[in-house]
Coordinates of C-alpha atoms and ligand atoms in Angstrom, one line a residue:
M16 CA 0.0 0.0 0.0
P17 CA 1.5 3.4 -0.9
T18 CA 2.4 5.7 1.9
Y19 CA 0.0 8.5 2.6
T20 CA 2.3 11.5 2.6
L21 CA 0.8 14.8 3.7
T22 CA 2.5 18.1 4.4
T23 CA 1.9 21.4 6.2
P24 CA 3.6 24.4 4.6
L25 CA 7.2 24.9 5.9
Y26 CA 6.8 27.8 8.1
Y27 CA 9.0 30.9 7.8
V28 CA 11.2 31.5 10.8
N29 CA 10.9 35.2 10.7
D30 CA 8.6 35.0 13.6
R31 CA 7.1 32.5 16.1
A32 CA 4.1 30.4 15.2
H33 CA 0.7 32.1 15.0
L34 CA -2.8 30.9 15.0
G35 CA -2.7 30.5 11.2
S36 CA 0.2 28.0 11.3
T37 CA -1.3 26.3 14.3
Y38 CA -4.6 25.8 12.4
T39 CA -3.0 24.2 9.4
T40 CA -0.9 22.0 11.6
L41 CA -3.8 20.8 13.8
A42 CA -5.9 20.0 10.7
C43 CA -3.0 18.0 9.2
D44 CA -2.6 16.2 12.5
A45 CA -6.3 15.1 12.4
I46 CA -5.8 13.8 8.8
A47 CA -2.6 12.0 9.7
R48 CA -4.1 10.3 12.8
F49 CA -7.3 9.4 10.9
Q50 CA -5.3 7.8 8.1
R51 CA -3.2 5.8 10.6
L52 CA -6.4 4.6 12.3
Q53 CA -7.6 3.5 8.8
G54 CA -4.5 1.3 8.5
Q55 CA -2.5 3.6 6.2
S56 CA 1.2 4.0 6.4
V57 CA 1.5 7.7 6.9
C58 CA 4.3 10.2 6.5
F59 CA 3.2 13.5 8.0
I60 CA 5.7 16.3 7.2
T61 CA 6.1 19.7 8.7
G62 CA 9.1 22.0 9.2
C63 CA 10.6 25.4 8.7
D64 CA 11.5 27.5 5.7
E65 CA 14.7 29.3 6.7
H66 CA 16.3 31.2 3.8
G67 CA 15.7 34.5 2.1
L68 CA 15.9 38.2 2.6
K69 CA 13.0 38.4 5.1
I70 CA 14.8 36.0 7.5
Q71 CA 18.2 37.6 6.9
R72 CA 16.8 41.0 7.8
T73 CA 14.9 39.6 10.9
A74 CA 18.1 38.1 12.1
E75 CA 20.1 41.3 11.5
A76 CA 17.5 43.3 13.4
A77 CA 17.8 41.0 16.3
G78 CA 21.6 41.3 16.2
L79 CA 22.0 37.6 15.4
L80 CA 23.7 35.5 12.7
P81 CA 21.0 34.1 10.5
Q82 CA 21.8 30.5 11.4
A83 CA 21.6 31.2 15.1
H84 CA 18.3 33.0 14.6
C85 CA 16.9 30.1 12.6
D86 CA 18.1 27.5 15.1
A87 CA 16.3 29.3 17.9
V88 CA 13.0 29.9 16.0
S89 CA 12.8 26.5 14.5
E90 CA 13.4 24.9 17.9
G91 CA 10.5 27.0 19.1
Y92 CA 8.3 25.5 16.4
R93 CA 9.4 22.0 17.1
D94 CA 8.7 22.4 20.8
L95 CA 5.4 24.1 20.2
W96 CA 4.2 21.2 18.0
R97 CA 5.3 18.7 20.6
R98 CA 3.2 20.5 23.3
W99 CA 0.2 20.6 21.0
Q100 CA 0.7 16.8 20.6
I101 CA 1.2 17.0 16.8
S102 CA 2.1 13.6 15.4
N103 CA 4.4 14.6 12.6
D104 CA 6.7 11.9 11.4
R105 CA 9.2 14.4 10.0
F106 CA 10.4 17.9 10.7
I107 CA 12.5 19.4 7.9
R108 CA 14.6 22.5 8.1
T109 CA 15.7 24.0 4.8
T110 CA 19.1 24.9 6.4
D111 CA 19.8 21.2 6.8
P112 CA 23.0 20.5 4.7
R113 CA 21.3 17.4 3.2
H114 CA 18.5 19.7 1.9
R115 CA 21.1 21.8 0.2
Q116 CA 22.5 18.8 -1.7
L117 CA 19.0 17.8 -2.7
V118 CA 18.3 21.3 -4.1
E119 CA 21.6 21.0 -6.1
A120 CA 20.6 17.6 -7.5
F121 CA 17.1 18.8 -8.4
F122 CA 18.4 22.0 -10.1
A123 CA 20.8 19.9 -12.1
R124 CA 17.8 18.0 -13.6
V125 CA 15.8 21.2 -14.3
E126 CA 18.8 22.7 -16.0
A127 CA 19.4 19.6 -18.0
S128 CA 15.8 19.8 -19.2
G129 CA 16.6 23.2 -20.7
D130 CA 14.3 25.0 -18.3
V131 CA 16.7 27.5 -16.9
V132 CA 17.5 30.7 -18.7
E133 CA 19.1 34.0 -17.8
G134 CA 16.9 37.0 -17.9
R135 CA 16.4 40.5 -16.5
Q136 CA 14.1 40.8 -13.6
Q137 CA 12.6 44.2 -13.1
G138 CA 9.8 44.8 -10.7
W139 CA 8.4 45.6 -7.3
Y140 CA 9.2 43.1 -4.5
C141 CA 7.5 42.6 -1.2
V142 CA 10.1 41.2 1.2
A143 CA 7.4 40.1 3.7
C144 CA 5.7 38.0 1.0
E145 CA 9.0 37.1 -0.7
E146 CA 7.1 37.7 -3.9
F147 CA 7.1 40.2 -6.9
K148 CA 3.9 42.2 -7.0
D149 CA 2.0 44.0 -9.7
P150 CA 1.0 47.4 -8.3
S151 CA -0.9 49.9 -10.4
A152 CA 1.3 51.9 -12.7
S153 CA -0.1 55.2 -11.4
D154 CA 0.9 54.6 -7.8
P155 CA 4.1 56.7 -7.1
E156 CA 4.9 54.7 -3.9
P157 CA 3.6 51.2 -4.4
S158 CA 2.9 49.2 -1.2
C159 CA 2.0 45.6 -0.5
A160 CA -1.8 45.1 -0.1
I161 CA -1.2 42.4 2.5
H162 CA 1.6 43.9 4.6
L163 CA 0.8 47.6 3.9
R164 CA 4.5 48.2 3.6
P165 CA 6.4 49.9 0.7
L166 CA 7.5 47.6 -2.1
E167 CA 11.2 47.5 -3.1
W168 CA 12.3 48.1 -6.7
R169 CA 14.5 45.3 -8.2
D170 CA 16.4 45.3 -11.4
E171 CA 18.9 42.5 -11.8
V172 CA 19.9 39.6 -13.9
N173 CA 18.4 36.4 -12.5
L174 CA 18.0 32.8 -13.6
F175 CA 14.5 32.1 -14.8
F176 CA 12.5 28.9 -14.7
R177 CA 10.7 28.4 -18.0
L178 CA 7.2 28.0 -16.6
S179 CA 5.7 29.2 -19.9
R180 CA 6.6 25.8 -21.4
Y181 CA 4.2 24.1 -19.0
Q182 CA 1.1 26.0 -19.8
Q183 CA -0.7 22.9 -21.3
A184 CA 0.6 20.5 -18.7
I185 CA -0.6 22.7 -15.9
E186 CA -4.0 23.3 -17.5
S187 CA -4.6 19.6 -17.8
L188 CA -3.4 19.0 -14.3
I189 CA -5.7 21.5 -12.7
A190 CA -8.6 20.1 -14.7
R191 CA -8.1 16.8 -12.8
P192 CA -10.9 16.5 -10.3
G193 CA -9.6 17.1 -6.8
F194 CA -6.1 18.3 -7.8
V195 CA -6.9 21.7 -6.4
A196 CA -9.3 21.5 -3.5
P197 CA -11.8 22.7 -2.4
P198 CA -13.5 23.5 -5.7
S199 CA -13.7 27.2 -4.9
R200 CA -10.0 27.4 -4.9
R201 CA -9.7 25.7 -8.3
R202 CA -11.4 28.6 -10.1
E203 CA -8.8 31.0 -8.6
V204 CA -6.0 28.9 -10.0
E205 CA -7.7 28.4 -13.4
N206 CA -8.0 32.2 -13.8
F207 CA -4.4 32.6 -13.0
V208 CA -3.3 30.0 -15.5
A209 CA -5.7 31.3 -18.1
G210 CA -3.9 34.6 -18.0
G211 CA -0.8 32.8 -19.5
L212 CA 2.1 31.4 -17.5
K213 CA 5.2 33.6 -17.4
D214 CA 8.7 32.4 -16.6
F215 CA 9.6 33.2 -13.0
S216 CA 12.9 34.0 -11.5
I217 CA 14.4 31.4 -9.3
S218 CA 17.6 33.1 -8.2
R219 CA 18.7 36.3 -6.6
Q220 CA 21.9 38.3 -6.8
N221 CA 23.1 40.2 -3.7
L222 CA 21.4 37.8 -1.3
T223 CA 23.7 36.0 1.0
W224 CA 21.2 34.0 3.1
G225 CA 20.3 31.3 0.6
I226 CA 21.7 28.3 -1.2
P227 CA 24.3 29.2 -3.8
V228 CA 23.2 28.1 -7.4
P229 CA 25.8 25.6 -8.7
G230 CA 27.6 26.9 -11.8
H231 CA 26.2 30.4 -11.4
P232 CA 28.5 32.4 -9.2
G233 CA 26.8 35.3 -7.4
H234 CA 23.4 33.7 -7.5
T235 CA 21.5 32.2 -4.6
F236 CA 18.2 30.3 -5.0
Y237 CA 15.0 32.2 -4.6
V238 CA 13.6 31.1 -1.3
W239 CA 10.4 29.5 -2.8
F240 CA 12.4 27.3 -5.2
D241 CA 14.4 26.0 -2.3
A242 CA 11.5 25.8 0.2
L243 CA 9.2 23.6 -1.9
L244 CA 12.0 21.1 -2.3
G245 CA 11.9 20.7 1.4
Y246 CA 8.9 18.4 0.9
L247 CA 11.3 16.0 -0.9
S248 CA 14.3 16.3 1.5
A249 CA 11.9 15.5 4.3
L250 CA 11.1 12.1 2.9
L251 CA 14.7 10.8 2.6
D252 CA 15.8 8.7 5.6
P253 CA 18.9 10.2 7.4
S254 CA 21.0 7.2 6.1
D255 CA 19.8 7.5 2.5
P256 CA 22.0 8.9 -0.2
I257 CA 20.7 12.1 -1.8
D258 CA 19.1 10.4 -4.7
L259 CA 15.9 11.8 -6.3
D260 CA 15.1 8.3 -7.7
L261 CA 14.8 6.9 -4.2
L262 CA 11.9 9.2 -3.4
A263 CA 9.3 7.0 -5.1
S264 CA 10.0 4.3 -2.5
R265 CA 10.0 6.8 0.3
G266 CA 6.5 8.2 0.0
W267 CA 6.6 10.5 -3.0
P268 CA 4.3 11.8 -4.5
A269 CA 2.6 13.4 -1.6
R270 CA -1.1 12.6 -1.4
V271 CA -1.9 16.1 -0.3
H272 CA -0.2 19.5 0.5
V273 CA -2.4 21.3 3.0
I274 CA -1.8 25.1 2.8
G275 CA -3.4 28.5 3.3
K276 CA -5.1 30.0 0.3
D277 CA -2.4 32.7 0.0
I278 CA 0.2 30.3 -1.2
L279 CA -1.9 28.3 -3.6
R280 CA -0.2 29.5 -6.8
F281 CA 3.2 28.3 -5.6
H282 CA 1.9 24.9 -4.8
A283 CA -0.6 24.3 -7.6
V284 CA 1.2 25.9 -10.5
F285 CA 5.0 26.5 -9.9
W286 CA 5.6 23.4 -7.9
P287 CA 4.1 20.8 -10.3
A288 CA 5.9 22.5 -13.2
M289 CA 9.2 22.2 -11.4
L290 CA 8.6 18.6 -10.7
L291 CA 7.6 17.8 -14.3
S292 CA 10.8 19.5 -15.4
A293 CA 12.8 17.3 -13.1
G294 CA 11.0 14.2 -14.3
M295 CA 9.2 13.6 -11.1
E296 CA 5.6 12.8 -10.1
V297 CA 3.3 15.7 -9.1
P298 CA 1.4 15.6 -5.8
G299 CA -2.1 14.1 -5.7
S300 CA -3.8 17.2 -4.4
V301 CA -3.3 20.7 -3.0
F302 CA -5.8 21.7 -0.4
G303 CA -6.1 25.5 0.3
H304 CA -7.8 26.3 3.5
G305 CA -9.3 29.7 4.4
F306 CA -8.0 32.4 6.6
L307 CA -8.9 33.0 10.2
T308 CA -10.0 36.4 11.4
R309 CA -10.7 37.4 15.0
E310 CA -14.0 38.9 16.0
G311 CA -14.5 39.9 12.4
Q312 CA -11.1 41.6 12.0
K313 CA -7.9 40.5 10.2
M314 CA -5.3 39.4 12.8
G315 CA -2.2 41.5 12.7
K316 CA 0.5 42.7 15.0
S317 CA -0.3 46.3 14.3
L318 CA -3.9 45.7 15.4
G319 CA -2.6 44.0 18.6
N320 CA -5.2 41.2 18.2
V321 CA -3.0 38.2 17.3
L322 CA -3.9 35.0 19.1
D323 CA -0.8 33.5 20.5
P324 CA -0.8 29.7 20.3
E325 CA 1.4 29.4 23.4
Q326 CA -1.1 31.3 25.5
L327 CA -4.0 29.6 23.9
L328 CA -2.6 26.2 24.8
E329 CA -1.7 27.2 28.3
R330 CA -5.1 28.8 29.1
C331 CA -7.4 26.5 27.2
G332 CA -5.6 23.2 26.4
T333 CA -5.3 21.4 23.1
D334 CA -8.7 19.7 23.1
A335 CA -10.7 22.9 23.4
V336 CA -8.9 24.7 20.5
R337 CA -8.9 21.6 18.3
W338 CA -12.6 21.2 18.8
Y339 CA -13.5 24.7 18.1
L340 CA -11.3 25.1 15.0
L341 CA -12.2 21.7 13.5
R342 CA -15.9 21.6 14.5
D343 CA -16.9 25.2 13.8
I344 CA -15.0 26.3 10.7
P345 CA -15.9 24.6 7.4
F346 CA -12.4 23.5 6.3
G347 CA -11.6 25.4 3.2
E348 CA -13.6 28.5 4.0
D349 CA -12.6 31.5 6.0
G350 CA -13.4 31.4 9.7
D351 CA -13.8 33.9 12.5
F352 CA -12.4 33.2 16.0
Q353 CA -15.0 34.4 18.5
Q354 CA -14.2 34.0 22.1
Q355 CA -17.8 33.7 23.3
R356 CA -18.6 31.1 20.7
F357 CA -15.4 29.2 21.5
T358 CA -16.2 28.9 25.2
D359 CA -19.9 28.1 24.5
L360 CA -19.1 25.3 22.1
V361 CA -16.4 23.8 24.3
N362 CA -18.5 24.0 27.4
N363 CA -21.7 22.7 25.8
D364 CA -20.3 20.0 23.5
L365 CA -17.3 18.7 25.4
A366 CA -17.9 19.5 29.1
N367 CA -21.7 19.0 29.2
T368 CA -22.9 16.8 26.3
I369 CA -19.9 14.4 26.3
G370 CA -18.2 14.9 29.7
N371 CA -21.3 14.9 31.9
L372 CA -22.9 12.0 30.0
L373 CA -19.9 9.9 30.9
N374 CA -19.6 11.1 34.4
R375 CA -23.2 10.6 35.5
T376 CA -23.5 7.2 33.8
S377 CA -20.4 5.9 35.2
S378 CA -21.4 7.1 38.7
M379 CA -24.7 5.3 38.4
A380 CA -23.1 2.1 37.2
R381 CA -20.6 2.2 40.0
K382 CA -23.2 2.8 42.6
W383 CA -25.7 0.1 41.5
F384 CA -23.4 -2.5 39.9
A385 CA -20.6 -2.9 42.4
G386 CA -18.2 -0.4 40.7
C387 CA -18.4 -2.2 37.4
V388 CA -19.8 -2.0 33.8
P389 CA -23.2 -3.6 34.1
P390 CA -23.3 -6.9 32.2
S391 CA -26.2 -6.9 29.8
Q392 CA -27.2 -9.1 26.8
E393 CA -29.8 -6.6 25.8
G394 CA -27.3 -3.7 25.9
L395 CA -24.9 -5.7 23.7
S396 CA -27.5 -6.3 21.0
M397 CA -27.0 -4.7 17.6
E398 CA -30.7 -4.0 17.7
H399 CA -30.3 -1.5 20.6
P400 CA -31.2 2.0 19.4
L401 CA -27.9 3.3 20.5
A402 CA -26.0 0.6 18.6
Q403 CA -27.9 1.7 15.5
A404 CA -27.1 5.4 16.3
A405 CA -23.4 4.5 16.7
E406 CA -23.4 2.7 13.4
R407 CA -24.8 5.8 11.7
A408 CA -22.3 8.1 13.4
R409 CA -19.4 5.9 12.5
E410 CA -20.4 5.9 8.8
V411 CA -20.8 9.6 8.6
A412 CA -17.7 10.4 10.7
I413 CA -15.4 8.2 8.6
A414 CA -16.8 9.3 5.2
S415 CA -16.4 13.0 6.4
L416 CA -12.9 12.7 7.7
E417 CA -11.8 11.0 4.5
V418 CA -12.7 14.2 2.6
F419 CA -11.4 16.6 5.4
D420 CA -14.9 17.6 6.3
F421 CA -14.0 17.8 10.0
R422 CA -17.1 19.8 10.8
R423 CA -19.5 17.2 9.6
G424 CA -17.5 14.4 11.2
A425 CA -17.4 16.2 14.6
E426 CA -21.1 16.9 14.4
A427 CA -21.9 13.3 13.8
I428 CA -19.9 12.3 16.8
L429 CA -21.6 14.9 18.9
Q430 CA -25.0 13.9 17.7
L431 CA -24.3 10.4 18.9
A432 CA -23.6 11.8 22.4
I433 CA -26.8 13.8 22.2
E434 CA -28.8 10.7 21.4
A435 CA -27.2 8.9 24.3
N436 CA -28.2 11.8 26.6
G437 CA -31.7 11.6 25.2
H438 CA -31.9 7.9 25.8
L439 CA -30.8 8.3 29.4
N440 CA -33.3 11.1 30.1
D441 CA -36.1 9.1 28.5
R442 CA -35.4 6.0 30.3
A443 CA -34.6 7.7 33.7
P444 CA -32.8 4.8 35.3
W445 CA -32.7 6.7 38.6
K446 CA -36.5 6.2 38.7
L447 CA -36.5 2.7 37.3
M448 CA -33.9 1.6 39.9
K449 CA -36.4 2.2 42.7
Q450 CA -37.9 -1.2 41.8
E451 CA -35.7 -4.2 41.9
E452 CA -37.4 -5.9 38.9
N453 CA -36.1 -3.2 36.7
R454 CA -32.5 -4.0 37.4
D455 CA -31.9 -5.8 34.1
S456 CA -33.3 -3.0 32.0
V457 CA -31.3 -0.4 33.9
A458 CA -28.2 -2.6 33.3
A459 CA -29.0 -2.5 29.6
D460 CA -29.5 1.2 29.6
L461 CA -26.3 1.9 31.4
Y462 CA -24.3 -0.6 29.4
A463 CA -25.5 1.0 26.2
V464 CA -24.8 4.5 27.3
L465 CA -21.3 3.6 28.5
E466 CA -20.6 1.7 25.3
T467 CA -21.7 4.8 23.4
C468 CA -19.3 6.9 25.4
R469 CA -16.6 4.5 24.4
L470 CA -17.5 4.8 20.8
V471 CA -17.6 8.6 21.0
A472 CA -14.0 8.4 22.4
V473 CA -12.9 6.0 19.6
L474 CA -14.4 8.3 16.9
L475 CA -12.9 11.4 18.6
T476 CA -9.4 9.9 18.6
P477 CA -8.2 11.5 15.4
L478 CA -9.7 14.9 16.3
L479 CA -9.1 15.2 20.0
P480 CA -6.6 12.5 20.9
D481 CA -6.1 13.8 24.4
L482 CA -9.8 13.9 25.4
A483 CA -10.3 10.5 23.8
T484 CA -7.6 9.1 25.9
R485 CA -9.1 10.5 29.1
I486 CA -12.6 9.2 28.2
L487 CA -11.2 5.7 27.5
A488 CA -9.3 5.8 30.8
Q489 CA -12.5 6.5 32.6
L490 CA -13.9 3.3 31.2
G491 CA -10.8 1.4 32.2
L492 CA -9.5 1.2 28.6
E493 CA -6.2 1.9 26.8
P494 CA -5.9 4.6 24.2
I495 CA -5.9 3.6 20.5
P496 CA -2.4 4.3 19.0
C497 CA -2.4 6.7 16.1
G498 CA 0.7 8.8 16.8
A499 CA 3.8 9.2 14.5
S500 CA 4.7 5.8 13.3
G501 CA 5.8 5.7 9.7
T502 CA 4.9 2.1 9.4
A503 CA 1.7 0.4 8.1
A504 CA -0.6 -0.9 10.7
I505 CA -2.7 -3.8 9.4
P506 CA -5.5 -4.3 10.3
P507 CA -6.6 -0.7 10.9
P508 CA -6.0 0.0 14.5
W509 CA -9.5 1.1 15.2
S510 CA -11.5 -1.5 13.2
E511 CA -11.9 -3.7 16.3
P512 CA -12.6 -0.8 18.8
L513 CA -15.2 0.6 16.4
R514 CA -17.5 -2.4 16.8
W515 CA -20.4 -2.2 19.1
G516 CA -20.0 -4.3 22.3
G517 CA -16.3 -3.7 23.0
L518 CA -16.9 -2.8 26.6
R519 CA -16.9 -5.9 28.8
G520 CA -19.7 -6.3 31.3
G521 CA -18.2 -6.7 34.8
S522 CA -15.0 -4.8 34.1
P523 CA -14.2 -2.3 36.9
L524 CA -14.9 1.4 36.4
P525 CA -12.4 3.9 37.8
E526 CA -13.5 6.7 40.2
P527 CA -15.3 9.3 38.0
V528 CA -13.4 12.5 37.4
P529 CA -14.5 15.2 34.9
V530 CA -12.8 14.5 31.6
M531 CA -13.2 18.1 30.4
Q532 CA -12.8 21.2 32.4
R533 CA -15.3 24.0 31.6
L534 CA -13.6 27.1 30.1
E535 CA -14.1 30.1 32.3
L536 CA -12.2 32.9 30.5
E537 CA -12.4 36.1 32.5
S538 CA -10.3 38.2 30.2
P539 CA -9.8 38.3 26.4
L540 CA -7.4 35.7 25.0
Ligands
LIG617 N1 7.3 29.6 4.1 C1 6.1 29.7 3.3 C2 5.6 28.3 3.0 C3 6.5 27.5 2.2 S1 5.9 25.9 1.9 C4 7.1 25.2 1.0 C5 5.0 30.4 4.2 N2 5.2 30.4 5.5 S2 4.3 31.3 6.5 O1 4.8 30.9 7.8 O2 4.2 32.6 6.2 O3 2.8 30.8 6.4 C6 2.4 29.6 6.7 C7 0.9 29.3 6.6 O4 0.2 30.1 7.5 C8 0.4 29.6 5.2 O5 -0.3 28.5 4.7 C9 -0.6 30.7 5.4 O6 -1.6 30.6 4.5 C10 -1.0 30.5 6.8 N3 -1.7 31.6 7.4 C11 -1.1 32.8 7.7 N4 -2.1 33.6 8.3 C12 -3.2 32.9 8.4 C13 -4.5 33.2 9.0 N5 -4.8 34.3 9.6 N6 -5.4 32.1 9.0 C14 -5.1 30.9 8.5 N7 -3.9 30.6 7.9 C15 -3.0 31.7 7.8 O7 4.1 30.9 3.6

């Protein structure tokens, strides 16, 4: 079975991680865990993009050598992802000496294909975007629409990649269903390509913080040319030689590159053309998610409303943030982070609907059934209404996660917990238990609700691995492994746990403790 390789963008180390990079990384983590649970061999790649003028200037401003600056910031990323419990299999840094060798090998192929030519690059450059811009000709002081900072004029001889030769190839590639996803993003790329692909410069002169271009003294690679190749370097094992032909057996092509919508063009147009030029396979899909705003406003340092992932993690925990971002924002569309809605959803869905359900059911079971899961043939039956509800939830959740529809998947799981709450309230075992002859039917009710809680936890595993683990522990069960592995797990690790009836009647239930703390945020995040 081919490896399911997926990537986050390689984050610039000009600054620490922000909510945008955290969002992409959390979503990729859910995909990676889900695919592992489905029995796929997964290679989940993230890392840092460390070259270019922007980073050189940031380091200078901090009075550091670029390498020292990159070491510190990339270590910060690595550490942050560890604390968010991100299950990446690889972490690539583009300042890794092996990456440099790979860039050289790749460039040699592109040059041999006749796709590198010298040309004069004139234009307005945004250092923060690391991209040439097309400001209106009448503007005497052009500035970047995203960064609101003045553009810099460039006029130099650069090496160009002959993208224009790939017009047809790229047109047919983006016509492939699912290559650019979601469909709304595809139109954007189609429009860009329909405008006619122009050669783009892949080297810079007078830039020291970059990889020197072999055979072209004075040139260093344009940061994007080098950065995209990080996806390939990441796949090679440390003991592998730098051999592009090995990549096919190491997980290339990637199944999906998950990115923000602002860097779609690089991934869906420039990157596949570069790969075709080097005689390599193109990725299966490029998924461009939307942008997060905060209380309706763009997040920015100048506005002072940036959400810091470190603080968010410390104050709210990984489950709360994962739940809100994945359950509330349709993946692919823009989303707005609203503190009130965030706390409401976390408290209603996780603390009340799921957490309290488990807590009260387990307390009743312990009280009336000698601290154990009540044994019940009736509860075990596939005909039980909750068994049927669980079956439906499982189908919807799996089908949704397969296509990155986290929202629908999360809602299906939540709906299952809502049905279990409804069942418990309708049956009112606390009343039934007053008559001894109802003992069997109370056992059936409690068994079925506890079993539903178990299945809720199993289904939540890819989305909220930490909460899932705590729920399972409350049922006396081990978590289902879905962390970084790199190896195929056959049969799928969750195929058995997903079956109704996994909870054993008579097994001891630990002392109930709340699995999810309510969020009580007194000040803005
Ligand atoms: N270094 C390049 C990527 C190279 S990939 C070979 C880069 N890095 S970045 O750190 O600037 O951006 C990383 C990601 O964060 C991008 O996917 C970008 O879309 C995303 N986001 C930045 N701000 C965002 C929001 N406000 N909301 C959601 N995602 C956002 O680009």
